[in-house]
PDB file of N, CA and C in Angstrom:
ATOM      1  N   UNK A1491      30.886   4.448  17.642  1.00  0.00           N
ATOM      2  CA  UNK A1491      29.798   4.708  16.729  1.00  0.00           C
ATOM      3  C   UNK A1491      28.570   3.925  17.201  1.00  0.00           C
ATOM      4  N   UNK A1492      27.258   4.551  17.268  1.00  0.00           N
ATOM      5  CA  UNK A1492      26.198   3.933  17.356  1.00  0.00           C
ATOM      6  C   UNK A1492      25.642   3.384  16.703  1.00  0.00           C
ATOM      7  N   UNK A1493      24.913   1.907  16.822  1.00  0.00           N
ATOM      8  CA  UNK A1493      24.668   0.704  16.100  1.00  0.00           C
ATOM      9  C   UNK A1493      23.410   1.557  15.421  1.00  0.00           C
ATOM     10  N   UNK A1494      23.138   1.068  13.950  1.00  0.00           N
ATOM     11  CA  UNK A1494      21.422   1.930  13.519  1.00  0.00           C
ATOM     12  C   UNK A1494      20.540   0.368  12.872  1.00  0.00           C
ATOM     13  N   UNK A1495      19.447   0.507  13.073  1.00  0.00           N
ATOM     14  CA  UNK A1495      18.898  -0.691  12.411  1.00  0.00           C
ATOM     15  C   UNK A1495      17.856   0.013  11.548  1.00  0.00           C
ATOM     16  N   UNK A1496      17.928  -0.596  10.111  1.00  0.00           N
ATOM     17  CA  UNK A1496      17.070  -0.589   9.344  1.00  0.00           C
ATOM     18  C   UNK A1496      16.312  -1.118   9.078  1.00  0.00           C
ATOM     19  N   UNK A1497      15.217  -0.468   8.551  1.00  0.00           N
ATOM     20  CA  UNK A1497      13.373  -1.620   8.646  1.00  0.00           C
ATOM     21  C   UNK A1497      13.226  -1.371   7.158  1.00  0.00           C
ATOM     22  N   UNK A1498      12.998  -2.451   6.483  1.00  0.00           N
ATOM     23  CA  UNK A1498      12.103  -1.988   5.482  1.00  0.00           C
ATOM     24  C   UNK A1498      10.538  -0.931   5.453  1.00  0.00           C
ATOM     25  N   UNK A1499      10.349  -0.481   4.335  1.00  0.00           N
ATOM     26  CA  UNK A1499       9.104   0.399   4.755  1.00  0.00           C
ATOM     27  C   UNK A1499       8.998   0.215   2.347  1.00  0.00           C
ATOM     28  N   UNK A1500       7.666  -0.708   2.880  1.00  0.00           N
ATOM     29  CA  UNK A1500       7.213  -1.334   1.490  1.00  0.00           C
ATOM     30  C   UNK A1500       6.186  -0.516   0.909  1.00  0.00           C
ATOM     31  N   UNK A1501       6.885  -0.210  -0.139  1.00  0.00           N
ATOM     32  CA  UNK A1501       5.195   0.534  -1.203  1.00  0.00           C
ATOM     33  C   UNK A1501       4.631   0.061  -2.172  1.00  0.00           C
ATOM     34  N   UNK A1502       3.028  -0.649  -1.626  1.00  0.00           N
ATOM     35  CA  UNK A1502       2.797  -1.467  -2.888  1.00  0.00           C
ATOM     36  C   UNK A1502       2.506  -0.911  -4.064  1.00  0.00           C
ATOM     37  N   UNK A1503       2.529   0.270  -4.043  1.00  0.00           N
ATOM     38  CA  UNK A1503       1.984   0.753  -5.670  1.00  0.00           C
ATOM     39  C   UNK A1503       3.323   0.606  -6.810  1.00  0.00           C
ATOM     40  N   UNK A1504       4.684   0.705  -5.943  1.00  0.00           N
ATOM     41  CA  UNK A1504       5.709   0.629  -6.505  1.00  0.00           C
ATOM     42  C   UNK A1504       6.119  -0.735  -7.014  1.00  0.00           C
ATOM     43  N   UNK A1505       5.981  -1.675  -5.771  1.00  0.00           N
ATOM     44  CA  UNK A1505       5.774  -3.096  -6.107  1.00  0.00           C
ATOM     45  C   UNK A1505       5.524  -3.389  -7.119  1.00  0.00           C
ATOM     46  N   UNK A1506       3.910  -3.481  -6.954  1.00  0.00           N
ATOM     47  CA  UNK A1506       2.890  -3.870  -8.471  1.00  0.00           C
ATOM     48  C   UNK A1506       3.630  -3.556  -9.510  1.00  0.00           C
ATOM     49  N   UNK A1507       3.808  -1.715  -9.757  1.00  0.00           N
ATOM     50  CA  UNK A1507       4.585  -1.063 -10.846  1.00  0.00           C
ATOM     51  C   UNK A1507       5.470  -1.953 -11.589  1.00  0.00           C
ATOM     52  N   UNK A1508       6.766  -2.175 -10.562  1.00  0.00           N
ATOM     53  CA  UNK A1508       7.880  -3.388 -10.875  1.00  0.00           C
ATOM     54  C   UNK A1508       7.034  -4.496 -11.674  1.00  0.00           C
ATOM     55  N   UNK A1509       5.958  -4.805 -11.538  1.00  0.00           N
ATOM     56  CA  UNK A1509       5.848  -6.413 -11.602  1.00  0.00           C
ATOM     57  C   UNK A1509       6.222  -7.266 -10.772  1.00  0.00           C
ATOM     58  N   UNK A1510       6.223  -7.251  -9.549  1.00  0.00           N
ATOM     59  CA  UNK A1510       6.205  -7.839  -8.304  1.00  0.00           C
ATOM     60  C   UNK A1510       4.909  -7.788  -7.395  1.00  0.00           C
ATOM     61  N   UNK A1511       5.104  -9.039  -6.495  1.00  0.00           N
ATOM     62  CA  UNK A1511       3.901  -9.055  -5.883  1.00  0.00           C
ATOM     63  C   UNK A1511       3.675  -8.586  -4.785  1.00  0.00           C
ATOM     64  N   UNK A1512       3.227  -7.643  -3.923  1.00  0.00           N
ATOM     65  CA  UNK A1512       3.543  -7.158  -2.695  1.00  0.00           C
ATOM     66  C   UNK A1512       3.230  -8.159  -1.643  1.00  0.00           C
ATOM     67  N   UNK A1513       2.887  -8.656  -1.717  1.00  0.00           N
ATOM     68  CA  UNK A1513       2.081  -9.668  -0.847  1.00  0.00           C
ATOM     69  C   UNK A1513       3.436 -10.625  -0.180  1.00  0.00           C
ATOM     70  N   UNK A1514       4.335 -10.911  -1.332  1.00  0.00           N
ATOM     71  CA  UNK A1514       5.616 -12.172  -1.225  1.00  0.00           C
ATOM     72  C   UNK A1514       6.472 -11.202  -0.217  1.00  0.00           C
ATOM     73  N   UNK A1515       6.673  -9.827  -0.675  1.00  0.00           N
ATOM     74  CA  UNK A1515       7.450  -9.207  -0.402  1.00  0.00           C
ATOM     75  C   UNK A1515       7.174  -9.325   1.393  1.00  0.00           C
ATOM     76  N   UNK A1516       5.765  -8.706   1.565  1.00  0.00           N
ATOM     77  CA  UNK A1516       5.414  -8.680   2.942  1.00  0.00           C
ATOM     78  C   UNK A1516       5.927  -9.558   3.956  1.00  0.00           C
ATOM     79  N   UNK A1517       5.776 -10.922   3.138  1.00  0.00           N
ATOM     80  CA  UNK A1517       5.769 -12.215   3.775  1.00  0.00           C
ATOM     81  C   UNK A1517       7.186 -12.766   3.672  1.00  0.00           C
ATOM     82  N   UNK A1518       8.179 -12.157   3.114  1.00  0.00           N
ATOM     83  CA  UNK A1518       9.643 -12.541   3.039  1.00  0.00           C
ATOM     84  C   UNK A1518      10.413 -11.177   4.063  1.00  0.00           C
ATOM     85  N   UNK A1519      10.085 -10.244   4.021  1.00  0.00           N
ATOM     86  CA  UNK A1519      10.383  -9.042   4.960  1.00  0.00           C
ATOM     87  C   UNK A1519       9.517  -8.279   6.087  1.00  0.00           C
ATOM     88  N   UNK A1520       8.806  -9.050   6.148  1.00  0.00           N
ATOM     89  CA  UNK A1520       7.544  -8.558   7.314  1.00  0.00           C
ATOM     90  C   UNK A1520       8.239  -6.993   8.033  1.00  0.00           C
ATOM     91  N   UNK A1521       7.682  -6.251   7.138  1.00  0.00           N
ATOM     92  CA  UNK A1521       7.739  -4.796   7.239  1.00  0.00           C
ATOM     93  C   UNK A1521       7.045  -3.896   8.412  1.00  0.00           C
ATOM     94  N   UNK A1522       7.876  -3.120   8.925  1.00  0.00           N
ATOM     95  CA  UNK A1522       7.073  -2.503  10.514  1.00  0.00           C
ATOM     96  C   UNK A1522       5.920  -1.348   9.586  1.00  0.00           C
ATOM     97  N   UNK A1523       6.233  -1.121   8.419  1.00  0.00           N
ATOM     98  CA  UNK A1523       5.144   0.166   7.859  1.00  0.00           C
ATOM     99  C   UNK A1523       5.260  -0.215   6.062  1.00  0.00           C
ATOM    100  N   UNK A1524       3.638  -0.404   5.875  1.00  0.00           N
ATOM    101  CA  UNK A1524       3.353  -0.768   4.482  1.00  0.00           C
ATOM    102  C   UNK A1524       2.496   0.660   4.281  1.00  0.00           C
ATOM    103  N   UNK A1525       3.243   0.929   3.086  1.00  0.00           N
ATOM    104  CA  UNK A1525       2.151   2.204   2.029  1.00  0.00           C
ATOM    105  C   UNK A1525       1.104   1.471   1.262  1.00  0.00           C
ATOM    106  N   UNK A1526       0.003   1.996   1.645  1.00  0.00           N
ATOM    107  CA  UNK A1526      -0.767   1.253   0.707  1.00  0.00           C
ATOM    108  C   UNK A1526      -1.439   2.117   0.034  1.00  0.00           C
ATOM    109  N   UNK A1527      -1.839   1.994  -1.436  1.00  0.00           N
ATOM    110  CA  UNK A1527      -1.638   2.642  -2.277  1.00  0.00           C
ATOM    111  C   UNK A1527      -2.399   1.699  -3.266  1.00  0.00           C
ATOM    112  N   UNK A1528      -3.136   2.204  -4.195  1.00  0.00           N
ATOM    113  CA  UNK A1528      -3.263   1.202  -5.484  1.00  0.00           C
ATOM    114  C   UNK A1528      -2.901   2.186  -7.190  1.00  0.00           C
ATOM    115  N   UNK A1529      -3.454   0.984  -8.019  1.00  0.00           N
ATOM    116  CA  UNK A1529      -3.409   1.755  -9.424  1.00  0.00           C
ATOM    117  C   UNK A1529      -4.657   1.546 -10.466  1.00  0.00           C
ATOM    118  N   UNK A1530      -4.193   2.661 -11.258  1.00  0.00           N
ATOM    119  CA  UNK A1530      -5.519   2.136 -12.248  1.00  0.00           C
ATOM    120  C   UNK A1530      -4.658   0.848 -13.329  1.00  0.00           C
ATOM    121  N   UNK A1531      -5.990   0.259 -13.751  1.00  0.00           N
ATOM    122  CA  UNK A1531      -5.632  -1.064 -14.639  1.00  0.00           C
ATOM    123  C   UNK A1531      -5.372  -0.699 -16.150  1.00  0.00           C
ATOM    124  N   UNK A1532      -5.291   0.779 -16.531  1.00  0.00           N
ATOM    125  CA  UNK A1532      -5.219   0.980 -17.994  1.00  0.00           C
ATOM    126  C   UNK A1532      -4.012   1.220 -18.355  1.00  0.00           C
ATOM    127  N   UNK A1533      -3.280   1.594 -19.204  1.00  0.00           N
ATOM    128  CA  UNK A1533      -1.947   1.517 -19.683  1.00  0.00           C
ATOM    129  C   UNK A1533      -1.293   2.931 -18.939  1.00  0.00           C
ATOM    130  N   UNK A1534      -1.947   3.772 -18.167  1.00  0.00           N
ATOM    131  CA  UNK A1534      -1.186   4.878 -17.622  1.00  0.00           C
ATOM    132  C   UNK A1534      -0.562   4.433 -16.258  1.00  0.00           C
ATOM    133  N   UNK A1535      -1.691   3.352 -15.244  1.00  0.00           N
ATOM    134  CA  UNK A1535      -0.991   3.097 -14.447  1.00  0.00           C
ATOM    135  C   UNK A1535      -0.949   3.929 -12.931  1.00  0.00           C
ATOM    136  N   UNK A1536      -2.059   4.760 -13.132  1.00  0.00           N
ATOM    137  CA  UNK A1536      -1.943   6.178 -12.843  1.00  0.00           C
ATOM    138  C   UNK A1536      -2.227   5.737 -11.153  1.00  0.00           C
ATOM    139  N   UNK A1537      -2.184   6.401  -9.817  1.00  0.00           N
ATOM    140  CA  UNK A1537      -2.292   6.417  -8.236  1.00  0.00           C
ATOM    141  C   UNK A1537      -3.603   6.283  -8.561  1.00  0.00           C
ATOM    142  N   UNK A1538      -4.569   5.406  -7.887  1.00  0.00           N
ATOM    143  CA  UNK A1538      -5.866   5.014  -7.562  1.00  0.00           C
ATOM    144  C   UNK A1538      -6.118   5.154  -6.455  1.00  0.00           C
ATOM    145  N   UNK A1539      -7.769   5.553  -5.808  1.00  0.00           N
ATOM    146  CA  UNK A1539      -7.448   5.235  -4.557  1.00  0.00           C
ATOM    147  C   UNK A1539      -7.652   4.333  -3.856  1.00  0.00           C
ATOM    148  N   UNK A1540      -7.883   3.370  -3.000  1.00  0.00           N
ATOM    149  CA  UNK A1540      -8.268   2.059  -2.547  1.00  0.00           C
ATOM    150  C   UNK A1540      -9.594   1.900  -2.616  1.00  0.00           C
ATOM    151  N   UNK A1541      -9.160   0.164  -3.889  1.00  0.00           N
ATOM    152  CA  UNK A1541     -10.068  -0.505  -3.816  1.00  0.00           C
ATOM    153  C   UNK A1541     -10.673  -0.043  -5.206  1.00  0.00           C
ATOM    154  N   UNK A1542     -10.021   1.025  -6.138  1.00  0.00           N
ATOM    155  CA  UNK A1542     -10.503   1.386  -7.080  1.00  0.00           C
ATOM    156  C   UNK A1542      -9.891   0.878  -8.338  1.00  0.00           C
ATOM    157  N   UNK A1543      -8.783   0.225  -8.242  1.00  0.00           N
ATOM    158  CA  UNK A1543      -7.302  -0.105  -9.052  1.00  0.00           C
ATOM    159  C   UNK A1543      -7.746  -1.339  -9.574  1.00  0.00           C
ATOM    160  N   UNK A1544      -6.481  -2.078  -9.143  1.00  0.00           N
ATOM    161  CA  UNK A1544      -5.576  -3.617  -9.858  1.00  0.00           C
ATOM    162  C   UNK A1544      -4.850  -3.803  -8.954  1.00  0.00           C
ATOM    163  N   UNK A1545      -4.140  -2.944  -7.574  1.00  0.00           N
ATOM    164  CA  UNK A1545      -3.188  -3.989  -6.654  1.00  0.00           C
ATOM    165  C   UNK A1545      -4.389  -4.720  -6.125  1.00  0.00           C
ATOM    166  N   UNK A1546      -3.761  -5.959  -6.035  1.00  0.00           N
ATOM    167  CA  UNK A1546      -4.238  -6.781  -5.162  1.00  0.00           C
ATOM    168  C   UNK A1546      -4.146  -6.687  -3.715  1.00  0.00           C
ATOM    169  N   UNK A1547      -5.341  -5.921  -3.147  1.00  0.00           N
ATOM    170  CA  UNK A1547      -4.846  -5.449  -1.595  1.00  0.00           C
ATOM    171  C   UNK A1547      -4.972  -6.634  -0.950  1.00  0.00           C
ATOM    172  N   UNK A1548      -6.014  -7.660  -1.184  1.00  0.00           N
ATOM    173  CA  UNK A1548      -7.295  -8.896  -0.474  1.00  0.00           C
ATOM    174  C   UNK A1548      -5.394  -9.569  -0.013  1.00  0.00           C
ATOM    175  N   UNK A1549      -4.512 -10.117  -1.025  1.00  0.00           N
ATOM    176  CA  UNK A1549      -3.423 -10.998  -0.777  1.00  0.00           C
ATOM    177  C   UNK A1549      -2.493  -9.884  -0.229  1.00  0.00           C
ATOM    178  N   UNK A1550      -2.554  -8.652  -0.231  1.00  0.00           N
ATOM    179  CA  UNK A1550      -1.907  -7.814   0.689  1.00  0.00           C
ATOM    180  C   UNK A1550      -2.170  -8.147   2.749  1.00  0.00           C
ATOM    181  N   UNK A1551      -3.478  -7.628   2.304  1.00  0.00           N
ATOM    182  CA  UNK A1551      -3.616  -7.653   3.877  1.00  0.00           C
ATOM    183  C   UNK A1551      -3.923  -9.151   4.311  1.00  0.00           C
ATOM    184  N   UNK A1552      -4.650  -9.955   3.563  1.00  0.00           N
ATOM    185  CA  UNK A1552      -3.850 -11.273   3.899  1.00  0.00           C
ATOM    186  C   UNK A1552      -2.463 -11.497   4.437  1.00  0.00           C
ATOM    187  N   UNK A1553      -1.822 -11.442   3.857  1.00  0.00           N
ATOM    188  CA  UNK A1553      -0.429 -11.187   4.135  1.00  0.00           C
ATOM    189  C   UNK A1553       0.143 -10.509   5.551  1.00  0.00           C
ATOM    190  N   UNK A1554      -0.653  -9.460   5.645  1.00  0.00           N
ATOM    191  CA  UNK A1554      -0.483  -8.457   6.615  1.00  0.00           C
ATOM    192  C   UNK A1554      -1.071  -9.220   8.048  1.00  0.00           C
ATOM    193  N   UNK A1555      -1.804 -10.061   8.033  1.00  0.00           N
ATOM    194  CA  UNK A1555      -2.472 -10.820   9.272  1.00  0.00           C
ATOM    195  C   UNK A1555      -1.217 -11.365   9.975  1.00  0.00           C
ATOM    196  N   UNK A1556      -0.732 -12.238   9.274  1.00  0.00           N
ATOM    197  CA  UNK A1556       0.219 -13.007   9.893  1.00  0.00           C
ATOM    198  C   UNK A1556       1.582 -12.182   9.864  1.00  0.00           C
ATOM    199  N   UNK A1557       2.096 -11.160   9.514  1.00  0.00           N
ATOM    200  CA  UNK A1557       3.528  -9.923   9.816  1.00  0.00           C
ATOM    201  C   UNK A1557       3.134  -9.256  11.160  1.00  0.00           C
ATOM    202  N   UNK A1558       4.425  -8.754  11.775  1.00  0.00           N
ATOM    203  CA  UNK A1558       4.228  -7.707  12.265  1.00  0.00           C
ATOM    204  C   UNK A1558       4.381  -6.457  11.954  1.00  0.00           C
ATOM    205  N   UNK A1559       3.178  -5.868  11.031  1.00  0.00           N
ATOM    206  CA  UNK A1559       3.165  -4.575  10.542  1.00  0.00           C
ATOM    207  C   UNK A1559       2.574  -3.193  11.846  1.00  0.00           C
ATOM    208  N   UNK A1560       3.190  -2.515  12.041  1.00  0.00           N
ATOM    209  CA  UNK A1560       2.762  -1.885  12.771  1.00  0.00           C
ATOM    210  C   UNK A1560       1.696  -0.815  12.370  1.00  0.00           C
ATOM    211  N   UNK A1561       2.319  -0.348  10.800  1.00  0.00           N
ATOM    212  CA  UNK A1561       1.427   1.002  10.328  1.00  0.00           C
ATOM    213  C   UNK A1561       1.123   0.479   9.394  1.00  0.00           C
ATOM    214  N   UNK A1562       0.010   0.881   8.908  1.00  0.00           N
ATOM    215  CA  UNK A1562      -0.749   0.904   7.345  1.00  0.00           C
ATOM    216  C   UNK A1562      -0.499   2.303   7.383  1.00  0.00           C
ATOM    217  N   UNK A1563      -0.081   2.798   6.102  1.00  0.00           N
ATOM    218  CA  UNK A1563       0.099   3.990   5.648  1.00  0.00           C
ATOM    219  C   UNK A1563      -1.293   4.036   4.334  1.00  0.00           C
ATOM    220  N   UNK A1564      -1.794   4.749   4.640  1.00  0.00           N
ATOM    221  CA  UNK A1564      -2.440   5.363   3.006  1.00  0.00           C
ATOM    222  C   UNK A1564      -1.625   6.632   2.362  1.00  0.00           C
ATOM    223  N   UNK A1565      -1.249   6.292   1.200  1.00  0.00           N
ATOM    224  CA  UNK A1565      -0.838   7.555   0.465  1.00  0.00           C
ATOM    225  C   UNK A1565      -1.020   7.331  -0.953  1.00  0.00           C
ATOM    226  N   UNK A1566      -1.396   8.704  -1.287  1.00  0.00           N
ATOM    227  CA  UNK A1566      -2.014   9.222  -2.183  1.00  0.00           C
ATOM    228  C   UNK A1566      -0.836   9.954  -2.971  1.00  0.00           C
ATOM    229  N   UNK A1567      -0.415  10.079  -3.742  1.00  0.00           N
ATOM    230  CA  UNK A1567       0.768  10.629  -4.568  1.00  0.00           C
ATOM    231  C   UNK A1567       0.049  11.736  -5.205  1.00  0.00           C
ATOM    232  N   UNK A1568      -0.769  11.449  -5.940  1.00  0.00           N
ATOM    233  CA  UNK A1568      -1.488  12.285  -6.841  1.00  0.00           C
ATOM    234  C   UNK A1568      -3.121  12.287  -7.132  1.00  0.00           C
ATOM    235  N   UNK A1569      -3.633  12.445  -7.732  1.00  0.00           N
ATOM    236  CA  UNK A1569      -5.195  12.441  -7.647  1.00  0.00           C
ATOM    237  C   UNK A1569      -5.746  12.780  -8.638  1.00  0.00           C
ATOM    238  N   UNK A1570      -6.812  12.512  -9.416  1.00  0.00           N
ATOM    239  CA  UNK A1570      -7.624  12.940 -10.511  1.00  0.00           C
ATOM    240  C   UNK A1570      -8.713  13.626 -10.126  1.00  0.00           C
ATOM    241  N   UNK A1571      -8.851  13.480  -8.832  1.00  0.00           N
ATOM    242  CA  UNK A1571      -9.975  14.465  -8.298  1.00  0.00           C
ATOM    243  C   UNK A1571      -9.963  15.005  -6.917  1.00  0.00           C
ATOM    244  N   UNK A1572     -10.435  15.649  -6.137  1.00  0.00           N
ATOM    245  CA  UNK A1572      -9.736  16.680  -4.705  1.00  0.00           C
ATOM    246  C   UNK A1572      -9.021  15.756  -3.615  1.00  0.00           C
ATOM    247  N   UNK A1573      -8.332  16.416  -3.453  1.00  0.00           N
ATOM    248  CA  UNK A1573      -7.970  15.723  -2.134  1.00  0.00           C
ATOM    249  C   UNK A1573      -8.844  15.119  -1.084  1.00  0.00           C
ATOM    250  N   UNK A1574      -9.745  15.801  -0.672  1.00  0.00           N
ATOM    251  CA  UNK A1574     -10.556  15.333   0.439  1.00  0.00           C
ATOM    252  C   UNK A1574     -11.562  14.355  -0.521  1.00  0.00           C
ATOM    253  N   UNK A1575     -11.844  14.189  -1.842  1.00  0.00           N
ATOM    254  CA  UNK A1575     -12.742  13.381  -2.359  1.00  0.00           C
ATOM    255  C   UNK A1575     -11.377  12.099  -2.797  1.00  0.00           C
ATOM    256  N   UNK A1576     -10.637  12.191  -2.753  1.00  0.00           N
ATOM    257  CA  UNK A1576      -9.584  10.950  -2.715  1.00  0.00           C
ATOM    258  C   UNK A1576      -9.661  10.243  -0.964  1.00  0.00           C
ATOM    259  N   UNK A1577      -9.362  11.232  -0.379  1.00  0.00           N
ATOM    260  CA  UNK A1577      -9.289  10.624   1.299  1.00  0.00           C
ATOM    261  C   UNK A1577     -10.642   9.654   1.616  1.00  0.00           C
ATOM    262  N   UNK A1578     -11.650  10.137   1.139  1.00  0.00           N
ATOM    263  CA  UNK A1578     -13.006  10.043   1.055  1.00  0.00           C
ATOM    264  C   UNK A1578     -13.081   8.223   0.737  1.00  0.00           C
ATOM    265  N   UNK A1579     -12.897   8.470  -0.553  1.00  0.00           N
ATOM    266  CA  UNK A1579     -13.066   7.143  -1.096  1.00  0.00           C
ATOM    267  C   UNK A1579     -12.341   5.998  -0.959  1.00  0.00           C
ATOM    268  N   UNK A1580     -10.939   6.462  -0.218  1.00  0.00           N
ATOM    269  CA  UNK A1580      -9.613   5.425   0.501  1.00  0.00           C
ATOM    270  C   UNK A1580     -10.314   4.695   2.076  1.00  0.00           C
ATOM    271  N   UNK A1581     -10.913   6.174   2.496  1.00  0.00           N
ATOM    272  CA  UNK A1581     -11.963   5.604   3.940  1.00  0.00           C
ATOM    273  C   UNK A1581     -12.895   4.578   3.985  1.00  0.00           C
ATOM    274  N   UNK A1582     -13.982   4.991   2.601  1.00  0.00           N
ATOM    275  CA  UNK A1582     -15.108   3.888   2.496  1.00  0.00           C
ATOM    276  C   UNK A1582     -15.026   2.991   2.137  1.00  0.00           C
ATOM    277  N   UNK A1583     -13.323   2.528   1.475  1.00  0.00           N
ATOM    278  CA  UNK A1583     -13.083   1.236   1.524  1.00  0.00           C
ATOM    279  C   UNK A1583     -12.773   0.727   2.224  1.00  0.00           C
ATOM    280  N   UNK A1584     -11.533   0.778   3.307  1.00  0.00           N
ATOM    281  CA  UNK A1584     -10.973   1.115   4.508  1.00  0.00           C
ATOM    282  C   UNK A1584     -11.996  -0.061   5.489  1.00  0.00           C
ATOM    283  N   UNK A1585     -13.083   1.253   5.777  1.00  0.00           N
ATOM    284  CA  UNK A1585     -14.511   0.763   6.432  1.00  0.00           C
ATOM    285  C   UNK A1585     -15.291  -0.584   5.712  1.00  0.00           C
ATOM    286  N   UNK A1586     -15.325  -0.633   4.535  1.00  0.00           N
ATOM    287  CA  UNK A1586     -15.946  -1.713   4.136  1.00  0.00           C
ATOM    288  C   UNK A1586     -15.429  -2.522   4.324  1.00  0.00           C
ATOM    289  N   UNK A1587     -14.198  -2.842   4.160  1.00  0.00           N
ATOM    290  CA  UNK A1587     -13.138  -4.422   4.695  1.00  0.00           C
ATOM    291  C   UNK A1587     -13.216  -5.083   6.250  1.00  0.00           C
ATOM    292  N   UNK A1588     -13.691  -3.250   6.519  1.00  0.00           N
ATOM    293  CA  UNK A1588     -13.478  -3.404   8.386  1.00  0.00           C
ATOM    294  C   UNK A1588     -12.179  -3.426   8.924  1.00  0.00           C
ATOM    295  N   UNK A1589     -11.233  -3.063   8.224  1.00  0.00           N
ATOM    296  CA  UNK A1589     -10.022  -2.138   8.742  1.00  0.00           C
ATOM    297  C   UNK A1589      -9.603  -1.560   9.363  1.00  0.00           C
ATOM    298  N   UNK A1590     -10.880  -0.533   9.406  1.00  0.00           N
ATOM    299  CA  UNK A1590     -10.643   0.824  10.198  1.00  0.00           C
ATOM    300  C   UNK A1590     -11.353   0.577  11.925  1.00  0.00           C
TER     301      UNK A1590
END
């Protein structure tokens, strides 16, 4: 039988959700691929898109400096407004951090 190795692959929107911090998680499992993802801060909780929410991305990608993450994933689950105006607004944050 051939040996298989498993990687974690962390989603912070799920994180947060839990009540956990993604950030610890990063830094206790230094993950080859993080979803990043945020939420809104009102009682629905609802997919945000970056930089528009309550995850704390700043102690995310903090975090992410010192791991070896290979991928940043953006994903979008759902949307309150078009797709390409979600992609849109995940980018110009993206770019503003200097990320991209």
């Amino acid at each position: 039988m051939e040996e298989t190795q498993v990687e974690p692959e962390l989603d912070i929107y799920w994180l947060t959700y839990a009540g956990e911090r993604p950030s610890e998680w990063i830094e206790r499992y230094n993950p080859p691929l993080v979803h990043l993802k945020d939420m809104t801060t009102d009682g629905e909780r609802f997919f945000a898109e970056l930089g528009t929410g309550g995850v704390d991305l700043d102690s995310v990608f903090a975090s992410g400096e010192s791991a070896d993450i290979q991928w940043w994933i953006v994903e979008q689950d759902a949307s309150k407004t078009s797709p390409i105006e979600s992609v849109r607004k995940s980018m110009d944050y993206l770019i503003q951090i200097g990320l991209t």
